[in-house]
PDB file of C-alpha atoms in Angstrom:
ATOM      1  CA  MET P   1      86.364 159.400 183.352  1.00 44.00           C
ATOM      2  CA  THR P   2      87.852 162.491 184.376  1.00 43.00           C
ATOM      3  CA  ARG P   3      86.241 164.600 187.060  1.00 46.00           C
ATOM      4  CA  PRO P   4      85.864 168.263 186.400  1.00 43.00           C
ATOM      5  CA  ALA P   5      87.772 170.842 188.439  1.00 41.00           C
ATOM      6  CA  PRO P   6      85.673 172.769 190.793  1.00 40.00           C
ATOM      7  CA  ALA P   7      84.212 175.736 189.322  1.00 35.00           C
ATOM      8  CA  THR P   8      82.750 179.032 190.786  1.00 30.00           C
ATOM      9  CA  LEU P   9      79.088 180.104 190.145  1.00 27.00           C
ATOM     10  CA  GLN P  10      78.463 183.527 190.590  1.00 27.00           C
ATOM     11  CA  THR P  11      74.679 183.336 190.977  1.00 27.00           C
ATOM     12  CA  PRO P  12      72.525 180.565 191.812  1.00 35.00           C
ATOM     13  CA  ALA P  13      70.919 180.543 188.327  1.00 39.00           C
ATOM     14  CA  PRO P  14      72.917 177.912 186.212  1.00 45.00           C
ATOM     15  CA  VAL P  15      73.293 180.152 183.072  1.00 41.00           C
ATOM     16  CA  SER P  16      75.815 182.808 184.903  1.00 44.00           C
ATOM     17  CA  GLY P  17      78.108 182.319 181.987  1.00 48.00           C
ATOM     18  CA  ASP P  18      79.928 179.059 182.572  1.00 84.00           C
ATOM     19  CA  LEU P  19      78.112 177.019 180.167  1.00 87.00           C
ATOM     20  CA  ARG P  20      80.041 173.724 181.286  1.00 89.00           C
ATOM     21  CA  THR P  21      78.729 174.056 184.924  1.00 90.00           C
ATOM     22  CA  ALA P  22      75.387 174.928 183.922  1.00 91.00           C
ATOM     23  CA  SER P  23      75.168 171.977 181.379  1.00 93.00           C
ATOM     24  CA  LEU P  24      76.415 169.697 184.398  1.00 94.00           C
ATOM     25  CA  LEU P  25      73.798 171.080 186.791  1.00 93.00           C
ATOM     26  CA  LEU P  26      71.116 170.404 184.145  1.00 94.00           C
ATOM     27  CA  ALA P  27      72.368 167.033 183.167  1.00 95.00           C
ATOM     28  CA  ALA P  28      72.466 165.790 186.903  1.00 95.00           C
ATOM     29  CA  GLU P  29      68.915 166.373 187.097  1.00 95.00           C
ATOM     30  CA  ALA P  30      67.974 164.846 183.765  1.00 95.00           C
ATOM     31  CA  VAL P  31      69.969 161.639 184.316  1.00 96.00           C
ATOM     32  CA  LEU P  32      68.309 161.185 187.984  1.00 96.00           C
ATOM     33  CA  ALA P  33      65.052 161.826 186.371  1.00 95.00           C
ATOM     34  CA  HIS P  34      65.518 159.028 183.799  1.00 95.00           C
ATOM     35  CA  LEU P  35      66.824 156.694 186.555  1.00 93.00           C
ATOM     36  CA  TYR P  36      63.281 156.729 187.869  1.00 91.00           C
ATOM     37  CA  PRO P  37      60.454 155.496 185.681  1.00 86.00           C
ATOM     38  CA  ARG P  38      57.751 157.350 187.529  1.00 89.00           C
ATOM     39  CA  ALA P  39      55.079 159.433 185.652  1.00 90.00           C
ATOM     40  CA  PRO P  40      55.989 162.969 187.267  1.00 91.00           C
ATOM     41  CA  LEU P  41      59.705 162.252 186.450  1.00 93.00           C
ATOM     42  CA  ARG P  42      59.247 161.560 182.669  1.00 93.00           C
ATOM     43  CA  LEU P  43      61.324 164.099 180.926  1.00 93.00           C
ATOM     44  CA  ASP P  44      59.938 166.345 178.161  1.00 92.00           C
ATOM     45  CA  GLN P  45      63.181 168.337 177.457  1.00 93.00           C
ATOM     46  CA  VAL P  46      66.199 169.740 179.016  1.00 94.00           C
ATOM     47  CA  SER P  47      67.468 172.961 177.821  1.00 93.00           C
ATOM     48  CA  LEU P  48      70.335 175.385 178.385  1.00 89.00           C
ATOM     49  CA  GLY P  49      68.923 178.083 176.039  1.00 80.00           C
ATOM     50  CA  GLU P  50      66.600 181.006 176.743  1.00 79.00           C
ATOM     51  CA  THR P  51      64.659 179.163 179.386  1.00 83.00           C
ATOM     52  CA  PRO P  52      67.117 176.810 180.998  1.00 87.00           C
ATOM     53  CA  GLY P  53      65.792 174.119 183.098  1.00 90.00           C
ATOM     54  CA  VAL P  54      64.420 170.551 182.863  1.00 92.00           C
ATOM     55  CA  THR P  55      60.949 170.341 181.780  1.00 92.00           C
ATOM     56  CA  TYR P  56      58.829 167.074 182.636  1.00 93.00           C
ATOM     57  CA  ALA P  57      55.732 165.888 180.859  1.00 92.00           C
ATOM     58  CA  LEU P  58      53.468 165.826 184.179  1.00 91.00           C
ATOM     59  CA  ALA P  59      53.553 167.919 187.342  1.00 90.00           C
ATOM     60  CA  PRO P  60      53.623 166.052 190.367  1.00 90.00           C
ATOM     61  CA  ASP P  61      50.144 165.232 191.911  1.00 90.00           C
ATOM     62  CA  PRO P  62      50.224 166.457 195.526  1.00 88.00           C
ATOM     63  CA  GLN P  63      47.646 163.752 196.474  1.00 91.00           C
ATOM     64  CA  ALA P  64      50.024 161.071 194.960  1.00 92.00           C
ATOM     65  CA  LEU P  65      53.027 162.446 196.860  1.00 91.00           C
ATOM     66  CA  ALA P  66      51.050 162.513 200.036  1.00 90.00           C
ATOM     67  CA  LEU P  67      49.871 158.870 199.751  1.00 91.00           C
ATOM     68  CA  ASN P  68      53.149 157.348 198.147  1.00 92.00           C
ATOM     69  CA  ARG P  69      56.320 157.734 200.325  1.00 90.00           C
ATOM     70  CA  GLY P  70      58.453 156.201 197.625  1.00 92.00           C
ATOM     71  CA  LEU P  71      57.404 158.619 194.752  1.00 94.00           C
ATOM     72  CA  ARG P  72      57.579 161.695 197.316  1.00 92.00           C
ATOM     73  CA  GLU P  73      61.228 160.737 198.004  1.00 93.00           C
ATOM     74  CA  GLU P  74      62.010 160.166 194.339  1.00 95.00           C
ATOM     75  CA  VAL P  75      60.527 163.385 192.995  1.00 95.00           C
ATOM     76  CA  ALA P  76      62.322 165.222 195.987  1.00 95.00           C
ATOM     77  CA  LEU P  77      65.628 163.427 195.242  1.00 95.00           C
ATOM     78  CA  VAL P  78      65.415 164.514 191.550  1.00 95.00           C
ATOM     79  CA  ALA P  79      64.557 167.895 192.541  1.00 94.00           C
ATOM     80  CA  LEU P  80      67.741 168.172 194.644  1.00 94.00           C
ATOM     81  CA  ALA P  81      70.078 167.005 191.857  1.00 94.00           C
ATOM     82  CA  GLY P  82      71.374 170.509 190.985  1.00 91.00           C
ATOM     83  CA  GLU P  83      72.263 171.271 194.516  1.00 92.00           C
ATOM     84  CA  ALA P  84      73.892 167.681 194.835  1.00 94.00           C
ATOM     85  CA  MET P  85      75.958 168.281 191.666  1.00 94.00           C
ATOM     86  CA  ALA P  86      76.983 171.618 192.772  1.00 93.00           C
ATOM     87  CA  ARG P  87      78.344 170.420 196.099  1.00 93.00           C
ATOM     88  CA  LEU P  88      80.176 167.616 194.189  1.00 94.00           C
ATOM     89  CA  LEU P  89      81.703 170.233 192.011  1.00 92.00           C
ATOM     90  CA  GLY P  90      82.555 172.467 194.925  1.00 90.00           C
ATOM     91  CA  ILE P  91      80.415 175.231 193.929  1.00 87.00           C
ATOM     92  CA  GLU P  92      79.768 177.715 196.725  1.00 69.00           C
ATOM     93  CA  GLY P  93      76.577 179.454 195.347  1.00 55.00           C
ATOM     94  CA  ARG P  94      74.973 176.099 195.145  1.00 52.00           C
ATOM     95  CA  GLY P  95      73.330 174.803 192.179  1.00 52.00           C
ATOM     96  CA  LYS P  96      69.605 175.627 192.676  1.00 55.00           C
ATOM     97  CA  VAL P  97      67.887 175.836 189.310  1.00 54.00           C
ATOM     98  CA  LEU P  98      64.620 176.983 188.272  1.00 57.00           C
ATOM     99  CA  GLY P  99      62.202 174.410 188.664  1.00 65.00           C
ATOM    100  CA  ARG P 100      60.875 172.011 191.431  1.00 83.00           C
ATOM    101  CA  ASP P 101      61.653 172.946 194.870  1.00 89.00           C
ATOM    102  CA  ALA P 102      62.244 169.750 196.971  1.00 90.00           C
ATOM    103  CA  ARG P 103      61.370 171.332 200.337  1.00 90.00           C
ATOM    104  CA  VAL P 104      58.193 172.811 198.921  1.00 89.00           C
ATOM    105  CA  LEU P 105      57.323 169.324 197.615  1.00 89.00           C
ATOM    106  CA  LEU P 106      57.977 167.520 200.788  1.00 89.00           C
ATOM    107  CA  ALA P 107      56.323 170.123 203.005  1.00 88.00           C
ATOM    108  CA  SER P 108      53.226 170.059 200.835  1.00 87.00           C
ATOM    109  CA  ALA P 109      52.934 166.339 200.921  1.00 87.00           C
ATOM    110  CA  LEU P 110      53.590 165.740 204.583  1.00 84.00           C
ATOM    111  CA  ARG P 111      50.601 165.496 206.809  1.00 82.00           C
ATOM    112  CA  ASP P 112      52.194 164.359 209.998  1.00 83.00           C
ATOM    113  CA  PRO P 113      53.621 167.117 212.262  1.00 84.00           C
ATOM    114  CA  GLU P 114      56.555 164.765 213.341  1.00 86.00           C
ATOM    115  CA  GLU P 115      57.428 164.467 209.876  1.00 84.00           C
ATOM    116  CA  LEU P 116      57.630 168.153 209.233  1.00 86.00           C
ATOM    117  CA  GLU P 117      59.705 168.424 212.379  1.00 90.00           C
ATOM    118  CA  VAL P 118      62.460 166.304 210.559  1.00 91.00           C
ATOM    119  CA  LEU P 119      61.944 167.806 207.170  1.00 92.00           C
ATOM    120  CA  ASP P 120      65.573 169.245 207.188  1.00 93.00           C
ATOM    121  CA  ALA P 121      66.945 165.972 208.038  1.00 94.00           C
ATOM    122  CA  GLN P 122      65.016 164.106 205.481  1.00 93.00           C
ATOM    123  CA  LEU P 123      66.254 166.706 202.750  1.00 95.00           C
ATOM    124  CA  ALA P 124      70.026 166.295 203.820  1.00 95.00           C
ATOM    125  CA  VAL P 125      69.492 162.486 203.596  1.00 96.00           C
ATOM    126  CA  LEU P 126      68.001 162.862 199.951  1.00 96.00           C
ATOM    127  CA  GLU P 127      70.768 165.162 198.922  1.00 95.00           C
ATOM    128  CA  ALA P 128      73.165 162.594 200.109  1.00 96.00           C
ATOM    129  CA  ARG P 129      71.534 159.903 198.118  1.00 97.00           C
ATOM    130  CA  ALA P 130      71.313 162.186 194.957  1.00 96.00           C
ATOM    131  CA  ARG P 131      75.243 162.896 195.442  1.00 96.00           C
ATOM    132  CA  ALA P 132      75.830 159.081 195.655  1.00 97.00           C
ATOM    133  CA  LEU P 133      73.810 158.410 192.588  1.00 97.00           C
ATOM    134  CA  LEU P 134      75.515 161.360 190.595  1.00 97.00           C
ATOM    135  CA  ARG P 135      78.822 159.684 191.604  1.00 96.00           C
ATOM    136  CA  ARG P 136      77.862 156.476 190.230  1.00 94.00           C
ATOM    137  CA  SER P 137      76.274 158.041 187.187  1.00 94.00           C
ATOM    138  CA  TRP P 138      79.337 160.231 186.481  1.00 94.00           C
ATOM    139  CA  ALA P 139      79.775 159.103 183.058  1.00 93.00           C
ATOM    140  CA  GLU P 140      76.192 159.579 182.085  1.00 95.00           C
ATOM    141  CA  VAL P 141      76.088 162.923 183.508  1.00 96.00           C
ATOM    142  CA  GLU P 142      79.254 163.943 181.519  1.00 95.00           C
ATOM    143  CA  VAL P 143      77.861 162.569 178.090  1.00 95.00           C
ATOM    144  CA  VAL P 144      74.300 164.168 178.737  1.00 96.00           C
ATOM    145  CA  ALA P 145      76.113 167.613 179.711  1.00 95.00           C
ATOM    146  CA  ALA P 146      78.347 167.437 176.640  1.00 94.00           C
ATOM    147  CA  GLY P 147      75.258 166.946 174.153  1.00 95.00           C
ATOM    148  CA  LEU P 148      73.301 169.873 176.189  1.00 94.00           C
ATOM    149  CA  HIS P 149      76.489 172.099 175.624  1.00 91.00           C
ATOM    150  CA  GLU P 150      76.701 171.242 172.018  1.00 92.00           C
ATOM    151  CA  HIS P 151      73.040 171.235 171.078  1.00 92.00           C
ATOM    152  CA  GLY P 152      71.456 173.621 173.500  1.00 92.00           C
ATOM    153  CA  THR P 153      68.313 171.481 174.239  1.00 94.00           C
ATOM    154  CA  LEU P 154      67.794 167.869 174.283  1.00 95.00           C
ATOM    155  CA  ASP P 155      64.492 166.022 174.256  1.00 94.00           C
ATOM    156  CA  ALA P 156      63.731 162.834 176.448  1.00 94.00           C
ATOM    157  CA  GLN P 157      64.759 160.627 173.740  1.00 95.00           C
ATOM    158  CA  ALA P 158      68.263 162.197 173.094  1.00 95.00           C
ATOM    159  CA  VAL P 159      68.896 162.032 176.785  1.00 96.00           C
ATOM    160  CA  ALA P 160      67.984 158.432 177.023  1.00 95.00           C
ATOM    161  CA  HIS P 161      70.155 157.667 173.934  1.00 95.00           C
ATOM    162  CA  ARG P 162      73.107 159.491 175.346  1.00 95.00           C
ATOM    163  CA  ILE P 163      72.718 157.589 178.785  1.00 95.00           C
ATOM    164  CA  ALA P 164      72.394 154.141 177.129  1.00 95.00           C
ATOM    165  CA  CYS P 165      75.538 154.949 175.179  1.00 93.00           C
ATOM    166  CA  ALA P 166      77.646 155.978 178.287  1.00 92.00           C
ATOM    167  CA  GLN P 167      76.508 152.825 180.070  1.00 90.00           C
ATOM    168  CA  GLY P 168      77.331 150.695 177.061  1.00 89.00           C
ATOM    169  CA  ILE P 169      80.749 152.020 176.852  1.00 86.00           C
ATOM    170  CA  ARG P 170      81.263 151.692 180.520  1.00 81.00           C
ATOM    171  CA  GLY P 171      79.879 148.003 180.451  1.00 79.00           C
ATOM    172  CA  THR P 172      82.341 147.145 177.452  1.00 81.00           C
ATOM    173  CA  LEU P 173      85.130 148.749 179.031  1.00 79.00           C
ATOM    174  CA  LEU P 174      84.724 147.074 182.558  1.00 75.00           C
ATOM    175  CA  ASN P 175      84.114 143.423 180.999  1.00 67.00           C
TER     176      ASN P 175
END
């Protein structure tokens, strides 16, 4: 398993010309979304083409996010995947991609003023957790990114298949 050399991203959008970096940023979100079997994190597709980004089958329900802290944190953590991957890659422009905004999701779901005061700290913790998950899932991210770079668009089944293949290979090599 090799780590890519840090790349420079000119704009916050992931399709600035470096398709490898863009595919890694999108693959990071797709892999983290696959790790959580919650309804608002079910992938529809991930695309590197004309409209780049990760598409989900359902939008998160604000009331459900307000009532379920675990769901709220998982949705925000996945939304931070691009930024976490950008930090791992050493990209200065950060990897904010079009799609779900973790800050908006959390702020709209929080009702307690004390929780709103520590929103930045909560986002920092969630991004750190996302980075840790991405480090552990590096092989999966690489395999999904390679498929995305090759095909341009992957549906949920293709993403799941590539993740299962990467996990199977890692399991075989470690045993």
